Amino acid sequence: MKKILALALFAVALVSCRQTMQTDGFKLSGHLEGLQVGDTLFLKTFLLPDWKEDGTDTILVEKEGTFSAFIPMEHTTFYLLMHQPKMGEPLRSCIRGAEIIARVGDDIKLKGSLDYLGAVRHSGGFYDNSLVARYDSLTASSNTEMIDIFSQILKYQDTKQNDSVAKYGQMYNEYHRPLILKTVRDSLALKVNDMEYAAFMYASAFVFDATYKDVKERLAQFTPEVQNSYFGQILDKQLLVLKNIEVGFAPAEFTVTDKDDRKVSLSDYKGKYVLIYHWGLCPGTFWVNPKIMDLYQKYHEKGLEVLGFTRDDLLKSLQGSSEEFKKDERVQGLLSHPWTTVYTEEEGNGFIVKDLYFSGVPILMLISPDGITLVRGYTKAYEEVKNILDRNLGNK
């Protein structure tokens, strides 16, 4: 009798444990035309506001056209669903996959096709809210238009019809999201105060260019429940980061290791203008790099220092590139920087990406001799940097 009772209690405990485990995540399912048995879906997790990839859940398709999975999670999370066919290569698209925002306990359903994976429709969870559903519908429609244009580019590239490639390429480059889509997005991110999805929208679409004051005011408008939610806390943490890089404030002291294994601290530049320059292989960097080189040559002896940050050794990034591209004068200019360079991917340097909010390239951040940030921005910030240096160092 005692053994039977013990087994019964164990069974109850096991069921209870399974039920508890099942609530620590969300259910994801979908009907996707073109999905085949044996295909694989990759659900990639991204962290905001820096869009850093943070793991992947793998879903094996067991039934044609449909899939279902339970995804473990601890808090509201942003995902990107991508497809890998059992045979062949993934479909080329201008939109990497289906975006999903889910909470613990949600039951999210997707509907669409693999040809338009970046334009699927969502239901369940936040997507049952009328305003979110409206935004989802408008996004799907806009993404469909973009995918169609991009598909034409690929088609004519394969058939080497260059005139048609140029025609659709121009259409793609000049494509603008519908005004109503931006209006609904802005309404969600800037006006809704009682839903965590609004905090997510603000973190994904606005905090990228927001100031310390902007985020502080927006966070204060949310209900206490949203403020204490996962994405509310993300915005709260971002306040500290933004204050550290805000024009008019003094960034916190830091010490990193440069490419020559030497320790470099912000305080090393006290008494001089220091231009923090975060760069990478992109058109913006190609445009601004020679201009910064000119500023350095003109004002270095008068009190200007440049501290460069990039992900890793450029030569590693160029592996696989053509010899012609490697010899391009723009690339060669990046290989001949006369100032100190720090690789943010090197061990011990990773913290600087978050502390100085290196959210893209190129980023320019001019700090005064007394340690106050004077300018912070992307490519357009160059003119302001130049004007300040011309005004203050030009007559020395």
XYZ file of C-alpha atoms in Angstrom:
396
model
C 0.000 0.000 0.000
C 2.834 2.369 0.890
C 4.581 1.585 -2.420
C 1.376 2.334 -4.381
C 0.904 5.609 -2.489
C 4.531 6.550 -3.083
C 4.180 5.846 -6.807
C 0.977 7.873 -6.952
C 2.624 10.823 -5.225
C 5.604 10.533 -7.594
C 3.265 10.563 -10.599
C 1.466 13.669 -9.307
C 4.802 15.359 -8.662
C 5.997 14.452 -12.170
C 2.848 15.862 -13.793
C 3.151 18.997 -11.681
C 6.813 19.362 -12.692
C 5.960 18.994 -16.379
C 3.188 21.560 -16.077
C 5.580 23.977 -14.374
C 8.188 23.425 -17.070
C 5.622 24.002 -19.799
C 4.780 27.459 -18.444
C 8.445 28.559 -18.592
C 8.243 29.267 -22.269
C 5.786 29.759 -25.117
C 4.176 27.658 -27.824
C 5.017 28.482 -31.439
C 3.211 26.908 -34.373
C 2.458 27.786 -37.949
C 1.094 26.960 -41.367
C 3.689 27.815 -43.983
C 3.159 26.895 -47.631
C 6.232 25.207 -49.059
C 7.414 23.719 -45.772
C 8.597 20.124 -46.278
C 9.161 17.219 -43.912
C 12.810 17.222 -42.852
C 13.231 20.977 -43.227
C 14.704 22.855 -40.277
C 13.546 26.106 -38.706
C 16.012 28.128 -36.676
C 14.564 30.445 -34.045
C 17.303 32.958 -33.239
C 17.153 35.081 -30.083
C 18.271 38.714 -30.261
C 18.986 41.071 -27.401
C 17.955 44.713 -27.602
C 18.934 47.451 -27.931
C 22.184 46.262 -29.569
C 20.597 43.429 -31.624
C 23.161 40.915 -30.406
C 22.387 37.291 -31.280
C 21.985 35.236 -28.106
C 21.273 31.640 -29.013
C 19.198 29.518 -31.372
C 16.364 27.016 -30.905
C 16.089 24.354 -33.616
C 12.743 23.044 -34.867
C 12.619 19.957 -37.120
C 9.610 19.903 -39.460
C 7.686 16.637 -39.100
C 4.579 17.415 -41.148
C 4.302 19.083 -44.529
C 3.207 22.698 -44.346
C 3.060 22.927 -40.564
C 5.242 23.008 -37.491
C 4.785 23.232 -33.749
C 7.229 23.572 -30.865
C 7.488 24.622 -27.246
C 10.235 27.214 -26.776
C 11.740 27.568 -23.270
C 12.165 31.176 -22.167
C 12.491 33.255 -18.999
C 11.111 36.624 -20.118
C 9.608 38.472 -23.058
C 11.953 37.913 -25.982
C 12.517 39.003 -29.565
C 13.101 36.218 -32.108
C 13.833 35.785 -35.792
C 12.569 32.595 -37.457
C 14.697 31.365 -40.374
C 14.332 28.393 -42.724
C 16.805 25.771 -43.927
C 15.445 23.265 -46.483
C 16.352 19.592 -46.208
C 17.792 19.777 -49.704
C 19.423 22.759 -51.367
C 20.054 26.310 -50.239
C 17.708 28.653 -48.340
C 15.641 31.040 -50.427
C 17.459 34.337 -50.976
C 15.478 37.268 -49.635
C 15.954 40.877 -48.583
C 14.259 40.059 -45.271
C 16.041 37.407 -43.236
C 13.012 35.791 -41.639
C 9.873 36.164 -39.542
C 10.152 38.452 -36.533
C 8.400 37.293 -33.351
C 7.953 38.954 -29.972
C 6.657 36.548 -27.320
C 6.003 36.362 -23.577
C 6.112 33.424 -21.200
C 2.858 31.484 -21.636
C 2.002 32.866 -25.097
C 0.590 30.703 -27.879
C 1.892 32.320 -31.077
C 0.680 31.187 -34.494
C 2.144 32.119 -37.875
C 0.454 31.937 -41.274
C 1.989 32.503 -44.691
C 4.485 30.923 -47.078
C 8.209 30.288 -47.221
C 8.494 32.541 -50.268
C 7.327 35.371 -48.021
C 8.647 34.224 -44.659
C 9.487 37.834 -43.771
C 5.856 38.778 -44.376
C 3.948 36.142 -42.391
C 0.954 37.096 -40.265
C 0.942 36.539 -36.510
C -1.773 35.750 -33.978
C -1.802 35.102 -30.245
C -0.069 36.955 -27.441
C 0.542 40.640 -28.174
C -0.705 40.127 -31.727
C -4.296 39.782 -30.515
C -4.234 43.460 -29.559
C -6.023 45.431 -32.308
C -3.294 48.054 -32.736
C -0.506 45.452 -32.811
C -2.542 43.388 -35.292
C -2.911 46.480 -37.483
C 0.823 47.082 -37.389
C 1.472 43.401 -38.167
C -0.842 43.550 -41.193
C 0.731 46.718 -42.574
C 4.246 45.364 -42.026
C 3.381 42.125 -43.831
C 2.001 44.081 -46.794
C 5.050 46.352 -46.995
C 7.490 43.458 -46.635
C 5.672 41.596 -49.411
C 6.255 44.542 -51.756
C 9.941 44.649 -50.874
C 10.363 40.886 -51.334
C 8.667 41.065 -54.747
C 11.024 43.812 -55.937
C 14.063 41.962 -54.599
C 12.911 38.750 -56.312
C 12.899 40.592 -59.637
C 16.472 41.752 -59.015
C 17.588 38.171 -58.373
C 15.721 36.869 -61.422
C 17.344 39.334 -63.791
C 20.750 38.904 -62.179
C 20.563 35.180 -62.905
C 19.676 35.869 -66.552
C 22.251 38.692 -66.767
C 19.695 41.262 -67.907
C 21.560 44.232 -66.471
C 19.097 46.911 -67.547
C 16.307 45.176 -65.646
C 18.596 44.643 -62.664
C 19.307 48.382 -62.611
C 15.608 49.207 -62.957
C 14.482 47.057 -60.035
C 17.580 47.942 -58.047
C 16.584 51.583 -58.243
C 13.022 50.690 -57.236
C 14.349 48.820 -54.217
C 16.701 51.614 -53.150
C 13.947 54.208 -53.491
C 11.269 52.161 -51.752
C 9.662 53.948 -48.811
C 7.545 52.366 -46.107
C 3.916 53.537 -46.275
C 3.162 56.553 -44.113
C 0.328 54.715 -42.361
C 2.807 52.017 -41.258
C 5.079 54.635 -39.682
C 2.058 56.294 -38.076
C 0.894 53.082 -36.425
C 4.457 52.238 -35.358
C 4.902 55.672 -33.804
C 1.559 55.369 -32.062
C 2.584 52.050 -30.521
C 6.072 53.137 -29.509
C 5.330 56.683 -28.353
C 1.727 56.768 -27.136
C 0.757 53.358 -25.715
C 1.706 53.286 -22.032
C 0.125 50.097 -20.673
C 1.649 47.341 -22.822
C 5.160 45.866 -22.828
C 5.003 45.599 -26.624
C 5.176 49.408 -26.708
C 8.382 49.331 -24.653
C 9.748 46.734 -27.078
C 8.827 48.937 -30.038
C 10.525 51.938 -28.486
C 13.636 49.884 -27.703
C 13.802 48.500 -31.251
C 12.853 51.559 -33.305
C 13.600 54.722 -31.329
C 16.218 54.164 -28.651
C 18.820 53.780 -31.417
C 18.914 57.567 -31.912
C 17.301 58.660 -28.642
C 18.918 60.942 -26.094
C 19.100 60.406 -22.364
C 16.278 62.917 -21.919
C 14.127 61.193 -24.566
C 14.333 57.766 -22.909
C 13.881 59.126 -19.407
C 10.689 60.957 -20.392
C 9.303 57.999 -22.359
C 10.002 55.526 -19.552
C 8.220 57.756 -17.058
C 5.067 57.635 -19.201
C 4.710 53.846 -18.952
C 2.611 52.247 -16.238
C 4.545 50.780 -13.286
C 3.812 47.294 -14.651
C 5.468 48.098 -17.986
C 8.358 49.877 -16.284
C 9.041 46.693 -14.290
C 8.672 44.404 -17.315
C 11.668 42.969 -19.163
C 11.702 45.610 -21.888
C 10.913 48.338 -19.387
C 14.066 47.317 -17.530
C 16.001 47.303 -20.820
C 15.073 50.960 -21.290
C 15.991 51.731 -17.700
C 19.452 50.201 -18.159
C 19.848 52.102 -21.411
C 19.491 55.357 -19.474
C 22.860 54.747 -17.815
C 24.466 54.011 -21.176
C 23.003 57.110 -22.830
C 24.046 59.337 -19.956
C 27.588 58.038 -20.395
C 27.694 59.160 -24.043
C 25.405 62.199 -23.848
C 26.719 65.497 -25.173
C 27.466 67.719 -22.196
C 28.291 64.833 -19.854
C 31.676 63.310 -19.002
C 32.013 59.659 -20.100
C 33.215 57.272 -17.418
C 36.870 56.309 -17.264
C 37.759 53.096 -19.107
C 40.822 51.006 -19.846
C 41.143 48.766 -22.898
C 43.950 46.862 -24.608
C 45.015 48.076 -28.050
C 46.024 45.948 -31.028
C 49.654 46.052 -29.897
C 48.705 44.672 -26.454
C 49.184 48.006 -24.670
C 46.789 49.324 -22.027
C 44.944 52.481 -23.077
C 42.776 54.599 -20.765
C 40.542 57.555 -21.484
C 42.456 59.540 -18.866
C 45.601 59.169 -21.014
C 44.110 61.850 -23.277
C 43.330 64.396 -20.576
C 44.205 67.904 -21.714
C 43.709 67.061 -25.393
C 40.819 66.716 -27.767
C 40.197 63.016 -28.355
C 38.044 61.732 -31.193
C 36.638 58.272 -30.502
C 36.147 56.695 -33.922
C 34.214 53.432 -34.243
C 34.557 52.136 -37.799
C 33.985 49.145 -40.044
C 33.737 48.115 -43.687
C 30.836 50.271 -44.840
C 30.162 53.182 -47.223
C 29.926 55.651 -44.329
C 33.382 54.678 -43.078
C 34.839 54.860 -46.591
C 33.480 58.406 -46.881
C 34.581 59.751 -43.505
C 37.900 57.928 -43.050
C 40.051 60.119 -45.341
C 38.499 63.214 -43.807
C 39.455 62.080 -40.302
C 42.952 61.302 -41.565
C 43.155 64.910 -42.826
C 41.984 66.280 -39.462
C 44.531 64.155 -37.630
C 47.407 65.284 -39.837
C 46.315 68.911 -39.527
C 45.701 69.041 -35.771
C 47.574 66.177 -34.102
C 50.542 68.393 -33.231
C 48.116 71.015 -31.899
C 46.302 68.750 -29.449
C 44.099 66.244 -31.307
C 44.215 62.506 -30.663
C 42.137 59.806 -32.328
C 41.257 56.551 -30.584
C 39.979 54.010 -33.090
C 37.691 51.079 -32.317
C 36.771 48.269 -34.700
C 35.609 44.693 -34.229
C 38.811 42.872 -35.084
C 41.842 42.829 -37.338
C 40.727 44.161 -40.723
C 42.842 41.567 -42.490
C 40.624 38.869 -40.955
C 37.523 40.636 -42.228
C 39.036 40.792 -45.721
C 39.595 37.041 -45.951
C 37.641 35.805 -48.933
C 37.480 39.262 -50.524
C 38.887 39.801 -53.987
C 42.439 41.019 -54.411
C 41.059 44.031 -56.251
C 38.962 45.023 -53.242
C 41.880 44.507 -50.833
C 43.972 46.903 -52.937
C 41.206 49.533 -53.095
C 42.586 52.836 -51.771
C 39.636 53.127 -49.391
C 40.540 49.781 -47.801
C 44.214 50.647 -47.752
C 43.323 53.839 -45.900
C 41.777 51.755 -43.116
C 44.951 49.695 -42.885
C 47.189 52.729 -42.420
C 45.721 54.499 -39.406
C 48.478 56.400 -37.554
C 46.578 56.430 -34.263
C 45.859 53.818 -31.584
C 43.419 51.084 -32.625
C 41.441 48.824 -30.277
C 39.773 45.565 -31.335
C 36.470 45.295 -29.463
C 36.326 41.528 -30.030
C 39.583 40.990 -28.153
C 39.254 39.448 -24.694
C 38.642 42.088 -22.048
C 37.517 44.790 -24.498
C 33.938 43.704 -25.109
C 32.452 45.922 -22.375
C 33.300 49.053 -24.348
C 30.719 48.232 -27.039
C 27.930 48.620 -24.505
C 29.489 51.385 -22.395
C 30.062 53.635 -25.414
C 27.025 52.243 -27.272
C 28.742 51.243 -30.490
C 25.434 50.522 -32.210
C 26.726 50.995 -35.759
C 29.517 52.386 -37.917
C 30.928 54.909 -38.265
C 30.413 56.544 -34.860
C 32.248 59.764 -33.999
C 32.511 61.013 -30.417
C 34.571 64.131 -29.739
C 35.655 64.698 -26.126
C 37.048 68.004 -24.905
C 40.393 68.477 -23.092
C 38.488 68.604 -19.793
C 36.668 65.326 -20.501
C 33.220 66.499 -21.678
C 31.532 65.012 -24.738
C 31.094 67.737 -27.356
C 29.774 65.751 -30.333
C 28.272 62.296 -30.718
C 26.816 60.844 -33.896
C 27.256 58.982 -37.153
C 28.646 60.204 -40.479
C 26.911 63.587 -40.340
C 28.669 64.360 -37.048
C 31.914 64.873 -38.954
C 31.067 68.453 -39.959
C 30.391 69.421 -36.345
C 33.641 67.771 -35.236
C 35.565 69.634 -37.939
C 33.983 72.980 -37.052
C 34.910 72.631 -33.368
C 38.492 71.663 -34.154
C 38.870 74.419 -36.748
C 37.572 76.953 -34.268
C 39.658 75.836 -31.294
C 42.842 74.453 -32.826
C 42.986 76.265 -36.145
C 44.837 79.311 -34.779
C 47.379 77.445 -32.665
